XYZ file of C-alpha atoms in Angstrom:
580
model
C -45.734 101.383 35.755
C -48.705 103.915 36.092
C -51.403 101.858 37.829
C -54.780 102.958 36.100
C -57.738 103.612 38.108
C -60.305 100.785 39.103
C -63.814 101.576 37.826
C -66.706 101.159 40.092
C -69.531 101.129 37.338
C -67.368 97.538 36.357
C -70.139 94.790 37.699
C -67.132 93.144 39.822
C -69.063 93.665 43.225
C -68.776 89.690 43.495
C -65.261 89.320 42.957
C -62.841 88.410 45.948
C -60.747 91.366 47.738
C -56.947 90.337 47.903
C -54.991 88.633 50.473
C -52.842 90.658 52.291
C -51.671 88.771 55.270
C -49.406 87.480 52.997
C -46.529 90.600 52.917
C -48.462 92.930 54.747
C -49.722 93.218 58.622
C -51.760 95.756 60.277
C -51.308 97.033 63.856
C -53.118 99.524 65.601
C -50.956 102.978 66.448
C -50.871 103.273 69.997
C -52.293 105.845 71.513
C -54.161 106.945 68.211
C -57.468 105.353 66.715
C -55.754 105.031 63.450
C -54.355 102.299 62.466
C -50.736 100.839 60.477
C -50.286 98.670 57.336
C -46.545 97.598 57.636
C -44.277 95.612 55.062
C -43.496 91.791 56.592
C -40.082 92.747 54.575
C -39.643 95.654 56.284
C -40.004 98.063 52.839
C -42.295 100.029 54.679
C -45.294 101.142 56.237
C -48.304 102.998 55.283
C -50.979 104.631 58.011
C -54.690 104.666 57.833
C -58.085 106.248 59.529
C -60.015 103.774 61.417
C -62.568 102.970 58.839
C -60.021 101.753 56.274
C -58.382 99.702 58.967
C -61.796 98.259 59.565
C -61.853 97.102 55.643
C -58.506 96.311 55.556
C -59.134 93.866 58.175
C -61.696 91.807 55.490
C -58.616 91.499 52.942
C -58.130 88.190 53.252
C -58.960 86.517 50.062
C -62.160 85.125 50.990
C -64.761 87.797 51.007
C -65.816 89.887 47.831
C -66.306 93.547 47.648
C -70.096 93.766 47.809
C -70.019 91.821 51.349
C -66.462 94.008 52.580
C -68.623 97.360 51.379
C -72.031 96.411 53.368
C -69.953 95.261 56.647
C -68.197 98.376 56.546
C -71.888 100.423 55.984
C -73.371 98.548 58.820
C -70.616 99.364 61.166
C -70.671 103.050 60.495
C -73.751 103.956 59.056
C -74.079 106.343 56.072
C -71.056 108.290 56.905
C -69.475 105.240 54.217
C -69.737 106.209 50.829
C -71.497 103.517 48.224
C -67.572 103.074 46.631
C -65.822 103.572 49.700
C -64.019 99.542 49.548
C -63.515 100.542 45.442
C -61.994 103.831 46.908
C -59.564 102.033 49.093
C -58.250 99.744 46.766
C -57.826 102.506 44.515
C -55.743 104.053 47.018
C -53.895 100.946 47.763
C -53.022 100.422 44.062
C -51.676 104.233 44.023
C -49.484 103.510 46.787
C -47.786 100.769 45.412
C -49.088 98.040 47.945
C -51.334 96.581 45.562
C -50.718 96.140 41.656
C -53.029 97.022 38.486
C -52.308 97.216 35.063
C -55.536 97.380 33.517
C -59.640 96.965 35.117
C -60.040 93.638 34.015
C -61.291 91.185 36.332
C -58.683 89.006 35.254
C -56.535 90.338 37.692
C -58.443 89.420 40.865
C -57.615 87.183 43.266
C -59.057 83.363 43.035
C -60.938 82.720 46.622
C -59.752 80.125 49.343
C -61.700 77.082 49.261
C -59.434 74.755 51.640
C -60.967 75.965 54.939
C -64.101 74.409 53.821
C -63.499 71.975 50.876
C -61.537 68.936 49.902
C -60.564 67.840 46.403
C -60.490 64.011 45.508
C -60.164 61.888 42.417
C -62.819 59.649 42.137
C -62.036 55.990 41.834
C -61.785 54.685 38.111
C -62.750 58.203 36.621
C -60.921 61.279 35.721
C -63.367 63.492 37.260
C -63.011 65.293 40.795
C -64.934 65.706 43.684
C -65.315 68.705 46.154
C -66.259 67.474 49.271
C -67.419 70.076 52.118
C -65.429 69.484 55.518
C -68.477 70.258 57.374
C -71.567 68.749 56.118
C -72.617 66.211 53.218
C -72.584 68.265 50.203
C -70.583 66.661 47.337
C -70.211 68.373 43.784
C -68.144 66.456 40.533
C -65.682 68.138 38.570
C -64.458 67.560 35.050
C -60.648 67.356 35.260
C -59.673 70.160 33.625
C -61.595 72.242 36.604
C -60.250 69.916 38.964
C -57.117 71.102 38.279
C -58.083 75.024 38.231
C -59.586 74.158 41.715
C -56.596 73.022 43.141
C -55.205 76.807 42.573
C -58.343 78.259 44.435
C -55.827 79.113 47.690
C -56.406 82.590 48.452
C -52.550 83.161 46.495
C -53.295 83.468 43.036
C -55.401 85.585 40.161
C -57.851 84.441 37.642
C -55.065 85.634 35.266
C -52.738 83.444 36.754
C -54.762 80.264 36.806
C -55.939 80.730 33.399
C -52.646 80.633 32.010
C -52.004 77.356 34.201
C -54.857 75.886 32.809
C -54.070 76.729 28.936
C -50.703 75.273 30.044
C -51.722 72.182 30.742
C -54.644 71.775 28.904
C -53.718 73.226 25.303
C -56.584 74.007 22.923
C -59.340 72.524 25.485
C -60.255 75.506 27.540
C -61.755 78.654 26.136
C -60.268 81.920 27.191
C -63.080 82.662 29.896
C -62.632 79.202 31.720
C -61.484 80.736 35.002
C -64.374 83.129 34.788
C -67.031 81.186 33.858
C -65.334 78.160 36.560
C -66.528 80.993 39.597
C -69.787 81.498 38.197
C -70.179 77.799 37.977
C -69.071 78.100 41.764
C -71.639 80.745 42.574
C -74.222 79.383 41.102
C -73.821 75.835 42.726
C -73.838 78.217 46.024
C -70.170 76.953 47.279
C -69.532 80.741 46.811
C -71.911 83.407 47.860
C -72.835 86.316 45.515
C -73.995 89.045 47.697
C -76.218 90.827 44.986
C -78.293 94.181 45.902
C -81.379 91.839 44.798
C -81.006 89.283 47.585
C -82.259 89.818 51.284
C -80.832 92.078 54.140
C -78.619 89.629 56.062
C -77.851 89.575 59.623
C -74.701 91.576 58.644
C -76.639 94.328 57.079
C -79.502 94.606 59.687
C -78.853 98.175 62.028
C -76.897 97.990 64.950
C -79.825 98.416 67.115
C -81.196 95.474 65.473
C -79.132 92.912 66.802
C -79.993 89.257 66.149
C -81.805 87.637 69.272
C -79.408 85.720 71.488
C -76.436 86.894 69.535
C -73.273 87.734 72.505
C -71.373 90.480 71.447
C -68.076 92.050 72.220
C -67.940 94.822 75.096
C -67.024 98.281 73.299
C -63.623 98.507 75.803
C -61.926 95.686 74.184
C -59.275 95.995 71.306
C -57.857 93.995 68.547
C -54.009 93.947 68.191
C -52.573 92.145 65.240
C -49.135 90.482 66.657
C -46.353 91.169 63.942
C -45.561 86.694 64.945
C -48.943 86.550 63.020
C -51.564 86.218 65.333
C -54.460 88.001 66.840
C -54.631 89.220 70.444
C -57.917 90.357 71.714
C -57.004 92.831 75.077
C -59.306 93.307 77.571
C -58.057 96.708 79.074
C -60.831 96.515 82.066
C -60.790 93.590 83.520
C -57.098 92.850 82.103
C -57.149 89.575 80.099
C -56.011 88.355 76.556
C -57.078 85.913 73.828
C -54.232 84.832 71.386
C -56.459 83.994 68.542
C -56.169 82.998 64.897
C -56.908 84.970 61.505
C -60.414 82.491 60.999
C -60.956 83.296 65.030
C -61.143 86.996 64.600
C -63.061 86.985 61.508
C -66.005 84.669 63.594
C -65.890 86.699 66.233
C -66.249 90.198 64.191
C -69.611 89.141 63.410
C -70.561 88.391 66.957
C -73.807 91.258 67.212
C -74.219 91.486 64.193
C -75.511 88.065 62.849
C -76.964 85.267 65.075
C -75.369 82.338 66.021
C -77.115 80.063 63.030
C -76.247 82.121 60.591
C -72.631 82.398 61.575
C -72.225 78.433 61.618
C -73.913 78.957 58.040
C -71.161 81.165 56.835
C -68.117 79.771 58.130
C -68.583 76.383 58.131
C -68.136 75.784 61.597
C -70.146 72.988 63.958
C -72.698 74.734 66.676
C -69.743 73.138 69.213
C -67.038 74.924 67.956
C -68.606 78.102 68.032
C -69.828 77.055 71.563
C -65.967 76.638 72.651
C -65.073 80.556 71.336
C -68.219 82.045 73.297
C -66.870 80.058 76.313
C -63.331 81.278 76.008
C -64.484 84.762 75.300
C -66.864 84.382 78.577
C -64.115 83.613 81.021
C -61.842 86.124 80.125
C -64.744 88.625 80.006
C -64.914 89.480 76.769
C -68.638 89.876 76.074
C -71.385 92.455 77.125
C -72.391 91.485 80.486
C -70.106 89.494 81.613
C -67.814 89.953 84.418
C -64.330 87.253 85.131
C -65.731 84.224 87.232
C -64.482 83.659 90.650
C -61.828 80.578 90.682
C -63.277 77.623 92.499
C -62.154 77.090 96.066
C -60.630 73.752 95.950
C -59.502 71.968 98.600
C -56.361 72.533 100.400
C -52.911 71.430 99.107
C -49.590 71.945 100.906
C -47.791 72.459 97.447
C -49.654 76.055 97.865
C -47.375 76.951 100.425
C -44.478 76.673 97.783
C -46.129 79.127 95.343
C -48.466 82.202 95.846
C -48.656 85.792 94.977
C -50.371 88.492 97.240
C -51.359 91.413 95.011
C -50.633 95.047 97.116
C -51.117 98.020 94.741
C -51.586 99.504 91.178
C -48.265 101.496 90.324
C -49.286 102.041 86.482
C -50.287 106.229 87.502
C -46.982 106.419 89.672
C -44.691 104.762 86.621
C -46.912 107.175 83.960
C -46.002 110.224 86.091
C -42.310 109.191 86.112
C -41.117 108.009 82.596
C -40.696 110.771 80.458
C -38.107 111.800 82.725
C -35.915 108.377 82.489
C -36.393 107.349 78.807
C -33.170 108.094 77.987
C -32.223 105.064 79.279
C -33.852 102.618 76.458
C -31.865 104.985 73.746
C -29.328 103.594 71.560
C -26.074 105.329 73.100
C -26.953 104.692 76.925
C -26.841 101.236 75.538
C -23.784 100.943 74.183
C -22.309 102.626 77.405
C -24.227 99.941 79.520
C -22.542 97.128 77.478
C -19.111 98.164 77.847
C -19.305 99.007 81.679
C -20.710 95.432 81.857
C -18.313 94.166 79.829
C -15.576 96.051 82.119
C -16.681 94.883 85.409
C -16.917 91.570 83.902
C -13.361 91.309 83.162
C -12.703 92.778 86.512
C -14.576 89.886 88.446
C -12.916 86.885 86.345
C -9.564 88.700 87.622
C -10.529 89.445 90.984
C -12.572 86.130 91.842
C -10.376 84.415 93.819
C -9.754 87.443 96.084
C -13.623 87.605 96.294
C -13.988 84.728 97.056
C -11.055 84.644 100.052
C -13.245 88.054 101.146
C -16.461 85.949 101.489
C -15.171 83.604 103.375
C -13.427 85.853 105.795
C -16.490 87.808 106.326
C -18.617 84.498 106.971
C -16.172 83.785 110.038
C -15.727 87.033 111.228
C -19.679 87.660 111.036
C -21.629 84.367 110.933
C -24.960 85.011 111.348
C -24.990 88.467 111.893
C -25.097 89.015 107.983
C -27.872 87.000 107.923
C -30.376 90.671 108.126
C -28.236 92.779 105.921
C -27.946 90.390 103.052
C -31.763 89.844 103.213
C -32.431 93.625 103.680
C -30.224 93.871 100.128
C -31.870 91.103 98.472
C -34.848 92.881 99.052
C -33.225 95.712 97.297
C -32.453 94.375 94.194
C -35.626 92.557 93.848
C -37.645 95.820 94.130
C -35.332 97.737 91.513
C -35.722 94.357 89.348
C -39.207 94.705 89.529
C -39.162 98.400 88.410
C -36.720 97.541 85.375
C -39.691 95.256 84.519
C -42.257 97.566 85.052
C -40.791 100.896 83.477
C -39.469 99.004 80.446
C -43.104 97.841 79.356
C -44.383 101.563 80.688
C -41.594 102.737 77.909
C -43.146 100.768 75.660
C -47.004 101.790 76.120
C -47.911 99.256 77.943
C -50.075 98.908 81.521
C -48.701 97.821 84.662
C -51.667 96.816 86.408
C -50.503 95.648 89.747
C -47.436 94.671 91.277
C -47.476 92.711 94.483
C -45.055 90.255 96.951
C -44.286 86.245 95.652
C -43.627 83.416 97.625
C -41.878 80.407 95.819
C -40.348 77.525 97.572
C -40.315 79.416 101.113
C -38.392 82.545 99.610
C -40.025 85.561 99.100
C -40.099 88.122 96.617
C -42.079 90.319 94.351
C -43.864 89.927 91.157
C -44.860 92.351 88.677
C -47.224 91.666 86.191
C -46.335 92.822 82.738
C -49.254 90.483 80.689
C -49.331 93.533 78.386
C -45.884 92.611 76.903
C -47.338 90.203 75.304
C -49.164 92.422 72.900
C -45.389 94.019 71.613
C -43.271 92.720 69.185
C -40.735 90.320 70.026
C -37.853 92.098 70.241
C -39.563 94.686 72.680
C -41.427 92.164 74.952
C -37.465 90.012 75.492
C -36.420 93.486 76.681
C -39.157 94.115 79.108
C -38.577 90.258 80.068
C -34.952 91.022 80.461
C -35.205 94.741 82.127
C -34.863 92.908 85.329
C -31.984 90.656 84.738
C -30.233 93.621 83.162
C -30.735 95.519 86.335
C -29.490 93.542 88.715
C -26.608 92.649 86.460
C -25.923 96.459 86.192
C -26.121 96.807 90.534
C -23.624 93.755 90.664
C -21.247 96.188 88.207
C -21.939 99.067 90.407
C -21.015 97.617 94.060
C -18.007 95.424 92.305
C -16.891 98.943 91.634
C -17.862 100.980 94.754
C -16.483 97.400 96.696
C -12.955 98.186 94.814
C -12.925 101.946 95.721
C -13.477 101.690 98.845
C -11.497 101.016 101.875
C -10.956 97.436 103.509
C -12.823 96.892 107.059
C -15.272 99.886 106.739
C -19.454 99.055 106.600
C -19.484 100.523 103.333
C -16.637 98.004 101.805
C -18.853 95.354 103.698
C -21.960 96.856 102.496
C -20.865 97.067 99.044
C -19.719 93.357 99.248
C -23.410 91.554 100.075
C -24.992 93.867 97.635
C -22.762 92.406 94.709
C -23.431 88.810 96.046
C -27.026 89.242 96.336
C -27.692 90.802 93.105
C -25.241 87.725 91.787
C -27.230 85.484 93.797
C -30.961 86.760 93.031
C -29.319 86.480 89.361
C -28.715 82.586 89.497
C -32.213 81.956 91.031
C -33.993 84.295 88.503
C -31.874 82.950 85.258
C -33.460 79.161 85.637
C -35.570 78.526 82.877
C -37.243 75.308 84.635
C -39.335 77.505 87.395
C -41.277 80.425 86.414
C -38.912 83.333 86.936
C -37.424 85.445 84.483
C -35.952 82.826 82.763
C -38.613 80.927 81.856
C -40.315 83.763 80.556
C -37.537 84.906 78.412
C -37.667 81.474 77.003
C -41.050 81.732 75.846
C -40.366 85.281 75.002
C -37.171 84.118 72.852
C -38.776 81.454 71.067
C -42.244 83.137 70.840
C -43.708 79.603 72.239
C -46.782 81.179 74.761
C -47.251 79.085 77.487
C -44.357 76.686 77.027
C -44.833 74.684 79.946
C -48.051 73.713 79.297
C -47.996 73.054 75.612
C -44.686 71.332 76.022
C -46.467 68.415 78.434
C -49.545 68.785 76.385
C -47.650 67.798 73.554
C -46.407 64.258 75.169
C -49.408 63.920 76.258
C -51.214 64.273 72.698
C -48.299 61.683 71.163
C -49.113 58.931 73.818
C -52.980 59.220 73.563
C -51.856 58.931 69.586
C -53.447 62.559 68.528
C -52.596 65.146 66.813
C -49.634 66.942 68.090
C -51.215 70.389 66.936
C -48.078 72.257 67.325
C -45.787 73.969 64.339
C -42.663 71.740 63.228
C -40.422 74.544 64.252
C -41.504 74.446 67.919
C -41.668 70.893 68.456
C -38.016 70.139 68.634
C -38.176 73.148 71.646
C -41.272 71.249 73.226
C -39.845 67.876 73.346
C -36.696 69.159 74.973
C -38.205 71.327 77.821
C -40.801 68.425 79.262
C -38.295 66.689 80.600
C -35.777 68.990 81.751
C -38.678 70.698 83.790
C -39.744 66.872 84.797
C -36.080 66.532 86.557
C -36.200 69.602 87.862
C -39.342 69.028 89.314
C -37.649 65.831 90.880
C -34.924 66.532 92.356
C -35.583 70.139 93.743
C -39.691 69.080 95.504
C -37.958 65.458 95.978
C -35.182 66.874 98.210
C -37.204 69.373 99.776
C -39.987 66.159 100.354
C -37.507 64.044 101.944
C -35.859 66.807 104.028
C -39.264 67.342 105.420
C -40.505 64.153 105.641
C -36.625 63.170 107.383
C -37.192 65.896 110.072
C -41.471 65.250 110.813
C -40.303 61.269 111.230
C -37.230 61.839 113.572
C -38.834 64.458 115.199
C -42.392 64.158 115.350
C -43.212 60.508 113.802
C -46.959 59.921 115.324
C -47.948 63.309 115.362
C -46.541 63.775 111.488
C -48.484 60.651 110.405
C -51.905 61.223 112.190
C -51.466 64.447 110.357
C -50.950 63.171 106.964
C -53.352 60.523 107.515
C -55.798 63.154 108.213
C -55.512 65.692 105.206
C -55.148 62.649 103.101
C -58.728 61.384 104.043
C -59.851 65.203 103.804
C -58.400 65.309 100.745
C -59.495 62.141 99.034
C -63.047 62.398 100.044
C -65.299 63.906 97.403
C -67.170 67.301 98.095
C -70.805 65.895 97.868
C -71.847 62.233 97.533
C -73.452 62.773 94.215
């Protein structure tokens, strides 16, 4: 098929751009201000300048060209030709991503009406009623529109629901029902003409005209559309992230450019919803003059002892100086080579197990406690060059390493690195920089299993070789539990693309007991259900032994002076900060 030009001097300003969320997503290309429109099949990809990626952005199936065009003119002034959106579809019809085989309007996509309205048979009639979510405003339908309305989804063309309609309805619909059904809509104002006739709006008004009181976004932060088909809004100054919906981002695009009213007005949102996004995008300071708010002081709690990080330095211009030289190692043949050594010394250990474990114990009563500082020292070890795995995989990657620091959980310490900009990669990429780490302590185990085979029996280095295998087996185990928030719990979330699994995972009972919504997909609810109370018993037994351990030892010990202690913080505790 030749796809024939669209024609601008067609009066079709009104009609609604297409949806294509559906098979296509758009990413911005690192590292470029251009921007990506790939294939959710994986047929291919297509690459754009920043103002197309800007209209592209507005294909959803809800706004027509005449309101895409002015957005796009008020964003970057007159450097936007007056067929620039007409242009782009063109162009998107020549490359095969979208489909024409005439100019008729028949071939336009019907808008979405179910994020606003509600269809319902009225009692003892044939006729239908709209009903707006938000609001009062009830309109009737005859049945036969009824049924054309229940089509309005954002999916399919006037085209498309005409033929439906004569379907269903043979010889009682003329052959402009669809069309004259949308004017019917337009004119009733439950959609919006935006006509050159009609007054600026807030959309349209010059940049330096900004609406009073109307928050806008600071110019640093980005918009990265997540191929598991979300939004994340990156904040690459003061480091935080939004994960936010399709309906989210379109709200907050017009943040600065309309006020506050007229947003409600257009979206069909209540004054308190839009209240909760400006306070979400406050905290993580997202908007023009605001800066991330100082956590609270509360008042001490002796479970902070068992988890706190202590940021030390920024290694992101260090790891940006170092890894052009080591990308080799995230190729496809270095790989391959890394499986099969691990699957080598692998075999090796299941044969050799019982002799290391005869070694260990040999060692143990030959050296006791004098181990004690070399196995730490060599802990240490493998935690730092697990952090770096973490740190250079998501640096591979383009992502920013922002600070890396030491962690103390349950009395042990270690480090922590924090690699929040994985979550902005696909999902493939962000389980590898999840499971850099594991892999390299996994490959240090494979290294001193080998060196601990070559070399001879008695000597330090045969020794040394020994507690470096055991602690990078060891550091494994503790780093592999998916109850506590080490590696493995992240490469849980990371594997089942479930952010913040904990918390939505106890939210979730918590929602079914209070009888609400459980707000979660069906897909992840089966994964929810089971990790509550895994994490609950694990909570039990591991602070309930460590409790009564404690608690055993400050009574035997110390009994008056333990309780007049917890008797004290208890009252401290308890009391309330201010008597009002």
């Amino acid at each position: 098929m030749n796809p024939q030009p669209l024609n601008p001097q067609h009066h079709y300003d009104h009609w609604i751009c297409p949806n294509l969320g559906t098979y296509w997503q758009l990413a911005k290309v690192r590292d470029s201000d251009r921007v990506v429109l790939k294939s959710r099949q994986g047929e291919g990809q297509f690459t754009f300048s920043p103002m197309e990626g800007f209209v592209l952005q507005h294909f959803t199936g809800k706004l027509p060209i005449a309101q895409i065009q002015r957005r796009c003119h008020q964003q970057f002034g007159d450097s936007v030709s007056p067929s620039f959106v007409w242009e782009l579809l063109q162009k998107l019809i020549e490359l095969g991503i979208l489909a024409a085989e005439d100019e008729t309007a028949m071939d336009w996509i019907c808008p979405d009406l179910t994020p606003y309205w509600t269809l319902s048979p009225l009692p003892d009639s044939d006729q239908i009623l709209l009903k707006a979510i938000e609001g009062n405003l009830r309109v009737i339908f005859s049945a036969v529109e009824g049924y054309a309305l229940n089509y309005f989804t954002g999916k399919y063309t006037v085209f498309e629901i005409q033929t439906r309609c004569e379907q269903q309805f043979p010889g009682e619909i003329s052959a402009d029902f669809i069309p004259d059904l949308l004017q019917k809509l337009i004119d009733l104002q439950i959609l919006a003409r935006d006509d050159s006739e009609q007054e600026p709006s807030d959309a349209e008004k010059p940049a330096g005209d900004r609406p009073p009181n109307s928050p806008c976004l600071k110019a640093s932060v980005q918009w990265i559309n997540h191929p598991d088909g979300y939004w994340i809004l990156r904040n690459p100054e003061d480091f935080t992230f939004l994960q936010l919906s399709d309906s989210d981002k379109v709200i907050i695009d017009q943040l600065g450019r309309r006020s506050p009213s007229s947003i409600i007005a257009e979206f069909c949102i209540t004054p308190q919803e839009l209240k909760n996004l400006l306070r979400l995008l406050t905290t993580s300071a997202m908007l023009e003059g605001t800066t991330l708010p100082t956590p609270p002081r509360g008042k001490f709690n002796p479970m902070q002892l068992l988890y706190f990080r202590i940021p030390l330095f920024n290694p992101d211009p260090w790891l940006t100086r170092h890894i052009d030289g080591i990308r080799w190692i995230w190729t496809k043949p270095f790989a391959v080579i890394l499986f099969l050594s691990l699957c080598a010394s692998a075999v090796l250990g299941i044969r050799q197990r019982e002799i290391i474990f005869y070694t260990g114990q040999k060692l143990m009563e030959a050296n006791g406690p004098a181990l004690i500082i070399p196995f730490a020292l060599l802990s240490m070890l493998v935690v730092a060059l697990h952090e770096l795995g973490h740190a250079f995989t998501l640096k591979n990657f383009g992502g920013v390493v922002p600070n890396m620091g030491l962690l103390l959980m349950m009395f042990m310490p270690a480090a922590y690195t924090n690699t929040t900009d994985s979550y902005c990669l696909p999902r493939f990429k962000r389980v590898l920089v999840v499971g850099a780490g594991l892999l390299v302590q996994f490959a240090i185990w494979a290294g001193a299993l080998w060196f601990w085979n070559w070399t001879q029996a008695g000597s330090w280095l045969h020794t040394a070789s020994y507690l470096l295998m055991v602690a990078a087996l060891v550091t494994v185990a503790i780093n592999f539990n998916p109850m506590a928030k080490f590696d493995g719990y992240y490469l849980a979330v990371a594997l089942t693309g479930i952010n913040n699994l904990r918390t939505r995972s106890f939210a979730l009972y918590g929602n079914f007991l209070r009888g609400k919504p459980l707000r979660e997909k069906a897909g992840d609810i089966l994964i929810l259900t089971i990790y509550a109370p895994l994490s609950l018993a694990y909570i039990y037994f591991v602070f309930g032994f460590l409790f009564a351990k404690i608690a055993d030892w400050s009574l035997t010990n110390i009994p008056t002076t333990a309780i007049l202690l917890l008797i004290v913080w208890l009252i401290y505790f308890l009391y309330p900060n201010n008597r009002h």
